[in-house]
PDB file of C-alpha atoms in Angstrom:
ATOM      1  CA  MET A 145       0.000   0.000   0.000  1.00 46.00           C
ATOM      2  CA  LYS A 146       1.446   3.368  -1.073  1.00 50.00           C
ATOM      3  CA  THR A 147       1.165   5.774   1.804  1.00 69.00           C
ATOM      4  CA  GLU A 148       4.028   8.220   1.268  1.00 88.00           C
ATOM      5  CA  LEU A 149       3.333  11.932   0.967  1.00 96.00           C
ATOM      6  CA  ASN A 150       3.566  13.045  -2.664  1.00 97.00           C
ATOM      7  CA  TYR A 151       3.992  16.602  -3.949  1.00 97.00           C
ATOM      8  CA  ILE A 152       2.627  18.555  -6.907  1.00 98.00           C
ATOM      9  CA  ASN A 153       4.024  22.066  -7.357  1.00 97.00           C
ATOM     10  CA  LEU A 154       1.415  24.492  -8.642  1.00 96.00           C
ATOM     11  CA  SER A 155       1.254  28.173  -9.467  1.00 96.00           C
ATOM     12  CA  TYR A 156      -2.185  29.456  -8.606  1.00 97.00           C
ATOM     13  CA  GLN A 157      -4.018  32.784  -8.720  1.00 97.00           C
ATOM     14  CA  THR A 158      -6.813  32.942  -6.174  1.00 97.00           C
ATOM     15  CA  ASN A 159     -10.249  34.350  -6.908  1.00 94.00           C
ATOM     16  CA  SER A 160      -9.038  37.367  -4.913  1.00 94.00           C
ATOM     17  CA  GLN A 161      -6.279  37.803  -7.546  1.00 96.00           C
ATOM     18  CA  LYS A 162      -3.392  36.787  -5.282  1.00 96.00           C
ATOM     19  CA  GLU A 163      -0.512  34.724  -6.700  1.00 97.00           C
ATOM     20  CA  TYR A 164       0.642  31.696  -4.742  1.00 97.00           C
ATOM     21  CA  HIS A 165       3.075  28.842  -5.151  1.00 97.00           C
ATOM     22  CA  ILE A 166       1.201  25.823  -3.813  1.00 97.00           C
ATOM     23  CA  PRO A 167       2.959  22.575  -2.868  1.00 97.00           C
ATOM     24  CA  LEU A 168      -0.149  20.399  -3.158  1.00 98.00           C
ATOM     25  CA  THR A 169       0.377  17.138  -1.280  1.00 98.00           C
ATOM     26  CA  TYR A 170      -1.530  13.892  -1.497  1.00 98.00           C
ATOM     27  CA  GLN A 171      -1.492  10.234  -0.508  1.00 98.00           C
ATOM     28  CA  ILE A 172      -2.647   7.168  -2.394  1.00 97.00           C
ATOM     29  CA  PHE A 173      -3.934   4.018  -0.735  1.00 97.00           C
ATOM     30  CA  GLY A 174      -4.747   0.683  -2.304  1.00 96.00           C
ATOM     31  CA  GLN A 175      -4.264  -0.028  -5.980  1.00 97.00           C
ATOM     32  CA  ASP A 176      -1.942   1.792  -8.356  1.00 96.00           C
ATOM     33  CA  LEU A 177      -3.377   4.728 -10.258  1.00 96.00           C
ATOM     34  CA  PHE A 178      -5.319   3.667 -13.373  1.00 96.00           C
ATOM     35  CA  SER A 179      -5.349   0.010 -12.357  1.00 97.00           C
ATOM     36  CA  ALA A 180      -8.639   0.263 -10.436  1.00 98.00           C
ATOM     37  CA  PRO A 181     -11.594   2.641  -9.934  1.00 98.00           C
ATOM     38  CA  ILE A 182     -10.429   5.851  -8.233  1.00 98.00           C
ATOM     39  CA  ILE A 183     -12.186   7.243  -5.182  1.00 98.00           C
ATOM     40  CA  LEU A 184     -11.256  10.775  -4.107  1.00 98.00           C
ATOM     41  CA  VAL A 185     -11.737  11.488  -0.400  1.00 98.00           C
ATOM     42  CA  ASN A 186     -11.829  15.123   0.744  1.00 98.00           C
ATOM     43  CA  HIS A 187     -10.865  15.469   4.399  1.00 98.00           C
ATOM     44  CA  ALA A 188     -12.680  17.438   7.081  1.00 96.00           C
ATOM     45  CA  LEU A 189     -11.544  20.472   9.081  1.00 96.00           C
ATOM     46  CA  THR A 190      -8.770  18.980  11.221  1.00 95.00           C
ATOM     47  CA  GLY A 191      -8.255  15.937   8.996  1.00 96.00           C
ATOM     48  CA  ASN A 192      -5.550  15.293   6.433  1.00 97.00           C
ATOM     49  CA  SER A 193      -4.585  13.002   3.574  1.00 98.00           C
ATOM     50  CA  ASN A 194      -3.835  10.071   5.893  1.00 97.00           C
ATOM     51  CA  VAL A 195      -7.236   8.388   5.586  1.00 97.00           C
ATOM     52  CA  SER A 196      -6.257   4.729   5.932  1.00 97.00           C
ATOM     53  CA  GLY A 197      -3.762   2.457   7.652  1.00 93.00           C
ATOM     54  CA  GLU A 198      -2.728   2.288  11.287  1.00 91.00           C
ATOM     55  CA  LYS A 199      -3.034   6.035  11.914  1.00 91.00           C
ATOM     56  CA  GLY A 200      -5.673   6.722   9.277  1.00 95.00           C
ATOM     57  CA  TRP A 201      -8.485   8.907  10.591  1.00 95.00           C
ATOM     58  CA  TRP A 202     -11.065   7.000   8.483  1.00 96.00           C
ATOM     59  CA  LYS A 203      -9.494   3.550   8.836  1.00 95.00           C
ATOM     60  CA  GLN A 204     -12.850   2.114   9.976  1.00 95.00           C
ATOM     61  CA  LEU A 205     -14.162   2.952   6.510  1.00 96.00           C
ATOM     62  CA  ILE A 206     -11.133   2.703   4.203  1.00 97.00           C
ATOM     63  CA  GLY A 207      -8.710  -0.235   4.103  1.00 97.00           C
ATOM     64  CA  GLU A 208      -8.328  -3.858   3.141  1.00 96.00           C
ATOM     65  CA  ASN A 209     -11.689  -5.649   3.400  1.00 95.00           C
ATOM     66  CA  GLN A 210     -13.358  -2.453   4.591  1.00 96.00           C
ATOM     67  CA  VAL A 211     -16.383  -0.918   2.841  1.00 97.00           C
ATOM     68  CA  ILE A 212     -14.018   1.170   0.722  1.00 98.00           C
ATOM     69  CA  ASP A 213     -11.746  -1.778   0.027  1.00 98.00           C
ATOM     70  CA  THR A 214      -8.175  -0.855  -0.863  1.00 97.00           C
ATOM     71  CA  LYS A 215      -7.835  -4.241  -2.575  1.00 97.00           C
ATOM     72  CA  LYS A 216     -10.527  -3.094  -5.009  1.00 98.00           C
ATOM     73  CA  TYR A 217     -10.089   0.680  -5.295  1.00 98.00           C
ATOM     74  CA  THR A 218      -7.439   3.369  -5.610  1.00 98.00           C
ATOM     75  CA  VAL A 219      -8.100   5.874  -2.829  1.00 98.00           C
ATOM     76  CA  LEU A 220      -6.682   9.372  -3.318  1.00 98.00           C
ATOM     77  CA  CYS A 221      -6.709  12.191  -0.790  1.00 98.00           C
ATOM     78  CA  PHE A 222      -5.251  15.691  -1.163  1.00 98.00           C
ATOM     79  CA  ASN A 223      -4.287  17.873   1.768  1.00 98.00           C
ATOM     80  CA  ILE A 224      -6.101  21.186   1.814  1.00 98.00           C
ATOM     81  CA  PRO A 225      -3.162  23.567   1.221  1.00 98.00           C
ATOM     82  CA  GLY A 226      -2.363  25.280   4.487  1.00 98.00           C
ATOM     83  CA  ASN A 227      -3.638  22.515   6.774  1.00 97.00           C
ATOM     84  CA  GLY A 228      -0.061  22.073   8.023  1.00 97.00           C
ATOM     85  CA  PHE A 229       0.123  18.295   7.609  1.00 97.00           C
ATOM     86  CA  ASP A 230       2.895  18.839   5.050  1.00 96.00           C
ATOM     87  CA  ASP A 231       4.325  21.838   6.980  1.00 95.00           C
ATOM     88  CA  PHE A 232       2.908  24.306   4.420  1.00 97.00           C
ATOM     89  CA  LEU A 233       1.018  27.167   6.074  1.00 97.00           C
ATOM     90  CA  ILE A 234      -0.740  30.235   4.691  1.00 97.00           C
ATOM     91  CA  ASP A 235      -0.434  33.585   6.477  1.00 96.00           C
ATOM     92  CA  GLU A 236      -3.107  35.491   4.556  1.00 97.00           C
ATOM     93  CA  TYR A 237      -5.757  32.812   4.917  1.00 96.00           C
ATOM     94  CA  GLU A 238      -8.626  35.070   3.814  1.00 97.00           C
ATOM     95  CA  ASP A 239      -7.115  35.078   0.305  1.00 97.00           C
ATOM     96  CA  PHE A 240      -8.650  31.611  -0.129  1.00 98.00           C
ATOM     97  CA  THR A 241     -12.204  30.308  -0.390  1.00 98.00           C
ATOM     98  CA  PRO A 242     -13.523  26.753  -0.775  1.00 98.00           C
ATOM     99  CA  SER A 243     -13.874  27.431  -4.501  1.00 98.00           C
ATOM    100  CA  ASP A 244     -10.121  28.122  -4.624  1.00 98.00           C
ATOM    101  CA  ILE A 245      -9.405  24.820  -2.888  1.00 98.00           C
ATOM    102  CA  ALA A 246     -11.703  23.081  -5.365  1.00 98.00           C
ATOM    103  CA  GLU A 247      -9.789  24.638  -8.275  1.00 98.00           C
ATOM    104  CA  ILE A 248      -6.473  23.566  -6.743  1.00 98.00           C
ATOM    105  CA  PHE A 249      -7.710  19.990  -6.285  1.00 98.00           C
ATOM    106  CA  LEU A 250      -8.909  19.941  -9.907  1.00 98.00           C
ATOM    107  CA  LYS A 251      -5.479  21.154 -11.021  1.00 98.00           C
ATOM    108  CA  GLY A 252      -3.987  18.341  -8.961  1.00 98.00           C
ATOM    109  CA  LEU A 253      -6.179  15.782 -10.737  1.00 98.00           C
ATOM    110  CA  GLU A 254      -5.202  17.272 -14.087  1.00 98.00           C
ATOM    111  CA  THR A 255      -1.507  17.013 -13.215  1.00 98.00           C
ATOM    112  CA  LEU A 256      -2.032  13.359 -12.291  1.00 98.00           C
ATOM    113  CA  HIS A 257      -3.845  12.871 -15.653  1.00 98.00           C
ATOM    114  CA  ILE A 258      -7.030  11.814 -13.858  1.00 98.00           C
ATOM    115  CA  LYS A 259     -10.022  12.735 -16.004  1.00 96.00           C
ATOM    116  CA  ASN A 260     -12.679  10.642 -14.308  1.00 96.00           C
ATOM    117  CA  LEU A 261     -13.328   9.414 -10.790  1.00 98.00           C
ATOM    118  CA  TYR A 262     -15.499   6.542  -9.691  1.00 98.00           C
ATOM    119  CA  ALA A 263     -16.582   8.489  -6.624  1.00 98.00           C
ATOM    120  CA  ILE A 264     -15.964  11.632  -4.612  1.00 98.00           C
ATOM    121  CA  ILE A 265     -16.602  11.370  -0.889  1.00 98.00           C
ATOM    122  CA  GLY A 266     -16.307  14.315   1.479  1.00 97.00           C
ATOM    123  CA  GLY A 267     -17.260  14.865   5.095  1.00 96.00           C
ATOM    124  CA  SER A 268     -18.164  18.289   6.472  1.00 97.00           C
ATOM    125  CA  LEU A 269     -15.768  20.880   4.948  1.00 98.00           C
ATOM    126  CA  GLY A 270     -14.432  18.226   2.561  1.00 98.00           C
ATOM    127  CA  GLY A 271     -17.927  17.693   1.207  1.00 98.00           C
ATOM    128  CA  GLY A 272     -18.385  21.426   0.700  1.00 98.00           C
ATOM    129  CA  ILE A 273     -15.206  21.510  -1.380  1.00 98.00           C
ATOM    130  CA  ALA A 274     -16.472  18.512  -3.363  1.00 98.00           C
ATOM    131  CA  TRP A 275     -19.679  20.383  -4.255  1.00 98.00           C
ATOM    132  CA  GLU A 276     -17.497  23.199  -5.611  1.00 98.00           C
ATOM    133  CA  MET A 277     -15.402  20.737  -7.635  1.00 98.00           C
ATOM    134  CA  LEU A 278     -18.404  19.132  -9.264  1.00 98.00           C
ATOM    135  CA  VAL A 279     -20.121  22.336 -10.368  1.00 98.00           C
ATOM    136  CA  ARG A 280     -16.868  23.145 -12.164  1.00 98.00           C
ATOM    137  CA  GLN A 281     -16.520  19.711 -13.735  1.00 98.00           C
ATOM    138  CA  PRO A 282     -20.005  18.154 -13.737  1.00 98.00           C
ATOM    139  CA  GLN A 283     -18.841  14.955 -15.464  1.00 98.00           C
ATOM    140  CA  LEU A 284     -15.893  14.327 -13.133  1.00 98.00           C
ATOM    141  CA  ALA A 285     -17.370  11.502 -11.027  1.00 98.00           C
ATOM    142  CA  GLU A 286     -19.899   8.695 -11.331  1.00 98.00           C
ATOM    143  CA  ILE A 287     -20.915   8.911  -7.672  1.00 98.00           C
ATOM    144  CA  PHE A 288     -20.918  11.820  -5.226  1.00 98.00           C
ATOM    145  CA  ILE A 289     -21.301  11.199  -1.486  1.00 98.00           C
ATOM    146  CA  PRO A 290     -21.369  14.408   0.601  1.00 98.00           C
ATOM    147  CA  ILE A 291     -21.544  13.497   4.307  1.00 98.00           C
ATOM    148  CA  ALA A 292     -22.745  15.852   7.053  1.00 98.00           C
ATOM    149  CA  CYS A 293     -22.418  18.887   4.813  1.00 97.00           C
ATOM    150  CA  ASP A 294     -24.319  21.126   2.461  1.00 97.00           C
ATOM    151  CA  PHE A 295     -23.456  23.083  -0.672  1.00 98.00           C
ATOM    152  CA  LYS A 296     -23.303  26.314   1.337  1.00 97.00           C
ATOM    153  CA  THR A 297     -22.654  27.631   4.830  1.00 98.00           C
ATOM    154  CA  HIS A 298     -25.984  28.650   6.342  1.00 97.00           C
ATOM    155  CA  ASP A 299     -26.437  31.387   8.929  1.00 97.00           C
ATOM    156  CA  TRP A 300     -26.178  29.244  12.069  1.00 96.00           C
ATOM    157  CA  LEU A 301     -22.915  27.639  11.011  1.00 97.00           C
ATOM    158  CA  HIS A 302     -21.560  30.992   9.857  1.00 98.00           C
ATOM    159  CA  ALA A 303     -22.338  32.405  13.306  1.00 98.00           C
ATOM    160  CA  GLN A 304     -20.490  29.571  15.065  1.00 98.00           C
ATOM    161  CA  CYS A 305     -17.493  30.061  12.780  1.00 98.00           C
ATOM    162  CA  LEU A 306     -17.589  33.766  13.626  1.00 98.00           C
ATOM    163  CA  VAL A 307     -17.300  32.916  17.330  1.00 98.00           C
ATOM    164  CA  GLN A 308     -14.417  30.605  16.407  1.00 98.00           C
ATOM    165  CA  LYS A 309     -12.749  33.478  14.545  1.00 98.00           C
ATOM    166  CA  PHE A 310     -13.051  35.766  17.589  1.00 98.00           C
ATOM    167  CA  LEU A 311     -11.529  33.084  19.830  1.00 98.00           C
ATOM    168  CA  LEU A 312      -8.715  32.302  17.371  1.00 98.00           C
ATOM    169  CA  ASN A 313      -7.759  35.978  17.198  1.00 97.00           C
ATOM    170  CA  GLY A 314      -7.411  36.181  20.985  1.00 96.00           C
ATOM    171  CA  ASN A 315      -4.109  36.181  22.836  1.00 94.00           C
ATOM    172  CA  ASP A 316      -4.705  33.639  25.608  1.00 95.00           C
ATOM    173  CA  GLU A 317      -4.746  29.995  24.464  1.00 97.00           C
ATOM    174  CA  PRO A 318      -6.722  30.810  21.298  1.00 98.00           C
ATOM    175  CA  LEU A 319      -6.618  27.388  19.679  1.00 97.00           C
ATOM    176  CA  GLN A 320      -7.555  25.542  22.868  1.00 98.00           C
ATOM    177  CA  LYS A 321     -10.516  27.833  23.515  1.00 98.00           C
ATOM    178  CA  ALA A 322     -11.719  27.621  19.915  1.00 98.00           C
ATOM    179  CA  ARG A 323     -11.535  23.833  20.027  1.00 98.00           C
ATOM    180  CA  ILE A 324     -13.525  23.665  23.259  1.00 98.00           C
ATOM    181  CA  HIS A 325     -16.256  25.788  21.692  1.00 98.00           C
ATOM    182  CA  ALA A 326     -16.154  23.681  18.530  1.00 97.00           C
ATOM    183  CA  MET A 327     -16.558  20.441  20.476  1.00 97.00           C
ATOM    184  CA  LEU A 328     -19.843  21.771  21.851  1.00 96.00           C
ATOM    185  CA  CYS A 329     -20.998  22.295  18.261  1.00 95.00           C
ATOM    186  CA  TYR A 330     -19.752  18.929  17.010  1.00 96.00           C
ATOM    187  CA  ARG A 331     -21.680  17.110  19.753  1.00 97.00           C
ATOM    188  CA  THR A 332     -25.130  17.594  21.277  1.00 97.00           C
ATOM    189  CA  PRO A 333     -26.389  18.267  24.827  1.00 97.00           C
ATOM    190  CA  GLN A 334     -27.715  14.692  24.980  1.00 97.00           C
ATOM    191  CA  SER A 335     -24.357  13.270  23.894  1.00 97.00           C
ATOM    192  CA  LEU A 336     -22.442  15.056  26.658  1.00 97.00           C
ATOM    193  CA  ASN A 337     -25.099  14.610  29.336  1.00 97.00           C
ATOM    194  CA  ASN A 338     -25.395  10.879  28.672  1.00 97.00           C
ATOM    195  CA  ARG A 339     -21.663  10.380  28.716  1.00 96.00           C
ATOM    196  CA  PHE A 340     -20.718  12.366  31.821  1.00 97.00           C
ATOM    197  CA  GLN A 341     -23.895  12.586  33.938  1.00 97.00           C
ATOM    198  CA  ASN A 342     -22.471  15.392  36.065  1.00 97.00           C
ATOM    199  CA  ARG A 343     -19.706  13.180  37.457  1.00 97.00           C
ATOM    200  CA  TYR A 344     -17.192  15.179  39.459  1.00 96.00           C
ATOM    201  CA  ASP A 345     -13.420  14.626  39.463  1.00 92.00           C
ATOM    202  CA  LEU A 346     -12.368  15.150  43.070  1.00 93.00           C
ATOM    203  CA  GLU A 347      -8.660  15.139  42.242  1.00 90.00           C
ATOM    204  CA  ASN A 348      -8.930  17.955  39.688  1.00 89.00           C
ATOM    205  CA  GLN A 349     -11.851  19.628  41.446  1.00 93.00           C
ATOM    206  CA  ARG A 350     -13.979  19.921  38.349  1.00 96.00           C
ATOM    207  CA  LEU A 351     -16.553  18.087  36.273  1.00 97.00           C
ATOM    208  CA  GLU A 352     -15.338  15.197  34.126  1.00 97.00           C
ATOM    209  CA  SER A 353     -16.930  16.931  31.131  1.00 97.00           C
ATOM    210  CA  GLU A 354     -14.679  19.931  31.766  1.00 96.00           C
ATOM    211  CA  ASP A 355     -11.665  17.611  31.851  1.00 95.00           C
ATOM    212  CA  TRP A 356     -12.757  16.137  28.517  1.00 97.00           C
ATOM    213  CA  LEU A 357     -13.116  19.544  26.875  1.00 97.00           C
ATOM    214  CA  ILE A 358      -9.752  20.778  28.149  1.00 96.00           C
ATOM    215  CA  TYR A 359      -8.129  17.546  26.975  1.00 96.00           C
ATOM    216  CA  HIS A 360      -9.469  18.068  23.448  1.00 97.00           C
ATOM    217  CA  GLY A 361      -8.338  21.701  23.429  1.00 97.00           C
ATOM    218  CA  ASP A 362      -4.814  20.788  24.525  1.00 97.00           C
ATOM    219  CA  ALA A 363      -4.602  17.767  22.198  1.00 97.00           C
ATOM    220  CA  LEU A 364      -5.436  19.811  19.113  1.00 97.00           C
ATOM    221  CA  ASN A 365      -3.012  22.537  20.153  1.00 96.00           C
ATOM    222  CA  GLU A 366      -0.233  19.930  20.238  1.00 96.00           C
ATOM    223  CA  ARG A 367      -0.894  18.539  16.759  1.00 95.00           C
ATOM    224  CA  PHE A 368      -2.360  21.479  14.841  1.00 96.00           C
ATOM    225  CA  SER A 369      -1.154  24.952  13.912  1.00 97.00           C
ATOM    226  CA  LEU A 370      -3.074  28.097  14.835  1.00 98.00           C
ATOM    227  CA  LYS A 371      -2.562  29.406  11.286  1.00 97.00           C
ATOM    228  CA  ALA A 372      -3.979  26.198   9.862  1.00 98.00           C
ATOM    229  CA  TYR A 373      -7.004  26.286  12.156  1.00 98.00           C
ATOM    230  CA  LYS A 374      -7.726  29.907  11.186  1.00 98.00           C
ATOM    231  CA  LEU A 375      -7.672  28.915   7.508  1.00 98.00           C
ATOM    232  CA  MET A 376      -9.891  25.870   8.015  1.00 98.00           C
ATOM    233  CA  ASN A 377     -12.422  27.806  10.049  1.00 98.00           C
ATOM    234  CA  HIS A 378     -12.484  30.510   7.374  1.00 98.00           C
ATOM    235  CA  LEU A 379     -13.121  27.906   4.674  1.00 98.00           C
ATOM    236  CA  LEU A 380     -15.935  26.290   6.668  1.00 98.00           C
ATOM    237  CA  MET A 381     -17.412  29.756   7.096  1.00 98.00           C
ATOM    238  CA  SER A 382     -17.297  30.437   3.356  1.00 98.00           C
ATOM    239  CA  ILE A 383     -18.832  27.474   1.487  1.00 98.00           C
ATOM    240  CA  ASN A 384     -20.988  29.064  -1.189  1.00 97.00           C
ATOM    241  CA  THR A 385     -21.531  26.835  -4.207  1.00 98.00           C
ATOM    242  CA  GLU A 386     -23.787  28.435  -6.813  1.00 96.00           C
ATOM    243  CA  GLU A 387     -27.136  26.749  -6.294  1.00 95.00           C
ATOM    244  CA  HIS A 388     -28.337  27.052  -9.900  1.00 94.00           C
ATOM    245  CA  ARG A 389     -25.337  24.960 -11.034  1.00 96.00           C
ATOM    246  CA  LEU A 390     -26.012  21.962  -8.783  1.00 97.00           C
ATOM    247  CA  GLU A 391     -28.498  20.361 -11.171  1.00 95.00           C
ATOM    248  CA  LYS A 392     -25.802  20.208 -13.884  1.00 96.00           C
ATOM    249  CA  ILE A 393     -23.767  17.693 -11.882  1.00 97.00           C
ATOM    250  CA  ASP A 394     -23.869  14.335 -13.683  1.00 97.00           C
ATOM    251  CA  ALA A 395     -22.858  12.174 -10.720  1.00 98.00           C
ATOM    252  CA  ARG A 396     -25.339   9.965  -8.933  1.00 98.00           C
ATOM    253  CA  MET A 397     -25.747  11.867  -5.675  1.00 98.00           C
ATOM    254  CA  HIS A 398     -26.149  10.307  -2.244  1.00 98.00           C
ATOM    255  CA  LEU A 399     -26.604  12.980   0.422  1.00 98.00           C
ATOM    256  CA  ILE A 400     -25.924  11.684   3.945  1.00 98.00           C
ATOM    257  CA  ALA A 401     -27.123  13.690   6.949  1.00 98.00           C
ATOM    258  CA  VAL A 402     -27.035  13.188  10.712  1.00 98.00           C
ATOM    259  CA  ASP A 403     -30.414  13.637  12.395  1.00 98.00           C
ATOM    260  CA  THR A 404     -28.931  15.618  15.336  1.00 98.00           C
ATOM    261  CA  ASP A 405     -26.274  17.618  13.455  1.00 98.00           C
ATOM    262  CA  LEU A 406     -26.002  21.170  14.801  1.00 96.00           C
ATOM    263  CA  PHE A 407     -23.554  22.346  12.116  1.00 96.00           C
ATOM    264  CA  PHE A 408     -25.261  21.078   8.968  1.00 97.00           C
ATOM    265  CA  PRO A 409     -28.811  20.275  10.147  1.00 97.00           C
ATOM    266  CA  ALA A 410     -30.524  17.325   8.497  1.00 98.00           C
ATOM    267  CA  SER A 411     -33.458  19.599   7.625  1.00 98.00           C
ATOM    268  CA  GLU A 412     -31.206  21.729   5.396  1.00 97.00           C
ATOM    269  CA  ILE A 413     -29.684  18.706   3.668  1.00 98.00           C
ATOM    270  CA  ARG A 414     -33.173  17.251   3.123  1.00 98.00           C
ATOM    271  CA  MET A 415     -34.221  20.567   1.595  1.00 97.00           C
ATOM    272  CA  CYS A 416     -31.266  20.399  -0.802  1.00 97.00           C
ATOM    273  CA  PHE A 417     -32.258  16.826  -1.677  1.00 98.00           C
ATOM    274  CA  GLU A 418     -35.911  17.752  -2.294  1.00 97.00           C
ATOM    275  CA  GLN A 419     -34.953  20.645  -4.567  1.00 96.00           C
ATOM    276  CA  LEU A 420     -32.503  18.545  -6.566  1.00 97.00           C
ATOM    277  CA  LYS A 421     -34.957  15.652  -6.798  1.00 96.00           C
ATOM    278  CA  GLU A 422     -37.340  17.858  -8.771  1.00 95.00           C
ATOM    279  CA  LYS A 423     -34.691  18.294 -11.479  1.00 94.00           C
ATOM    280  CA  LYS A 424     -32.587  15.120 -11.324  1.00 93.00           C
ATOM    281  CA  LYS A 425     -33.490  11.433 -11.139  1.00 91.00           C
ATOM    282  CA  GLU A 426     -30.441   9.975  -9.452  1.00 96.00           C
ATOM    283  CA  VAL A 427     -30.447  11.876  -6.183  1.00 98.00           C
ATOM    284  CA  PHE A 428     -30.835   9.999  -2.903  1.00 98.00           C
ATOM    285  CA  TYR A 429     -31.039  10.899   0.778  1.00 98.00           C
ATOM    286  CA  HIS A 430     -29.713   8.902   3.739  1.00 98.00           C
ATOM    287  CA  GLU A 431     -29.785   9.747   7.430  1.00 98.00           C
ATOM    288  CA  ILE A 432     -27.591   8.567  10.297  1.00 98.00           C
ATOM    289  CA  GLN A 433     -29.506   8.287  13.577  1.00 98.00           C
ATOM    290  CA  SER A 434     -27.312   9.335  16.501  1.00 98.00           C
ATOM    291  CA  ILE A 435     -27.291  11.323  19.726  1.00 97.00           C
ATOM    292  CA  HIS A 436     -23.782  12.551  18.896  1.00 97.00           C
ATOM    293  CA  GLY A 437     -24.508  15.324  16.392  1.00 97.00           C
ATOM    294  CA  HIS A 438     -22.094  16.385  13.641  1.00 97.00           C
ATOM    295  CA  ASP A 439     -19.306  14.091  14.853  1.00 96.00           C
ATOM    296  CA  ALA A 440     -21.520  11.051  14.240  1.00 96.00           C
ATOM    297  CA  PHE A 441     -19.985  10.722  10.762  1.00 94.00           C
ATOM    298  CA  LEU A 442     -16.711   9.927  12.571  1.00 94.00           C
ATOM    299  CA  MET A 443     -18.352   7.718  15.197  1.00 96.00           C
ATOM    300  CA  GLU A 444     -21.354   5.806  13.838  1.00 97.00           C
ATOM    301  CA  TYR A 445     -19.335   3.530  11.577  1.00 96.00           C
ATOM    302  CA  GLU A 446     -21.811   0.675  11.517  1.00 96.00           C
ATOM    303  CA  GLN A 447     -24.502   2.916  10.045  1.00 97.00           C
ATOM    304  CA  LEU A 448     -22.124   4.773   7.724  1.00 97.00           C
ATOM    305  CA  ASN A 449     -20.578   1.541   6.455  1.00 96.00           C
ATOM    306  CA  THR A 450     -24.023   0.093   5.691  1.00 97.00           C
ATOM    307  CA  ILE A 451     -25.055   3.225   3.783  1.00 98.00           C
ATOM    308  CA  ILE A 452     -21.870   3.453   1.735  1.00 97.00           C
ATOM    309  CA  LYS A 453     -21.747  -0.309   1.050  1.00 96.00           C
ATOM    310  CA  ASN A 454     -25.200  -0.070  -0.543  1.00 96.00           C
ATOM    311  CA  ILE A 455     -24.087   2.919  -2.623  1.00 97.00           C
ATOM    312  CA  LEU A 456     -20.799   1.550  -3.976  1.00 94.00           C
TER     313      LEU A 456
END
């Protein structure tokens, strides 16, 4: 299995007319390019190209004998430039939008001489970027699976990202504080209440739920860059695919929502499905049932595996 980090050097002018040299990095898992159907996976906000293998963040979904079987498929994943996984960071992060990232990914596919994909799968921010890719190249993929995301950032999510932006621009532990706030958006009140049940840690003199939140804030601060987090939050805040172009996408679409998602509510994804269904035949809606909210797409693997197995 090829898991090394590969580089494509690109010159790119953003939609804001800024010139950048982009070292676009990617990883390939499973079969050699052009020897098997290619599945492109777009990673989420704090994810990266390492989707499979021992440390793969989606290893419960992608790997040998998994639903996305690396003995059957070529799995490709680009790093969003500036996510820091390859040590490349962007200072002026507001120069970029999700449509820029989509264009960069398409340039990466072109450089690799990939004209067609079997499927594009993206969770959360990665799905938003995938929407942008497909309105630009409607015939790119046979199957499109956006998970826990929509084609645009709606007002509630934009507001949460705005709070994140305020926290990230602070001086005192900005990344930790932003992550703690984000965790409360990724999960639900029921998820936290059921897990912790007001248990108190006598040694640390605080609730176990507080311990859990602080742990997640510190853990992300150790493995993620503040600059990268600012960029990713900005991108999540700025998904804005042109709605009138969605119906031009040729791919068979399978929209997957989470019934308790606070970031991309199932009601909004169902609305997108209903509107597309009036204009396209091969559009389908699936819903994960979970108390865990947005993060369910990284937790409810039994349900997600069943859904994707029936799609592929």
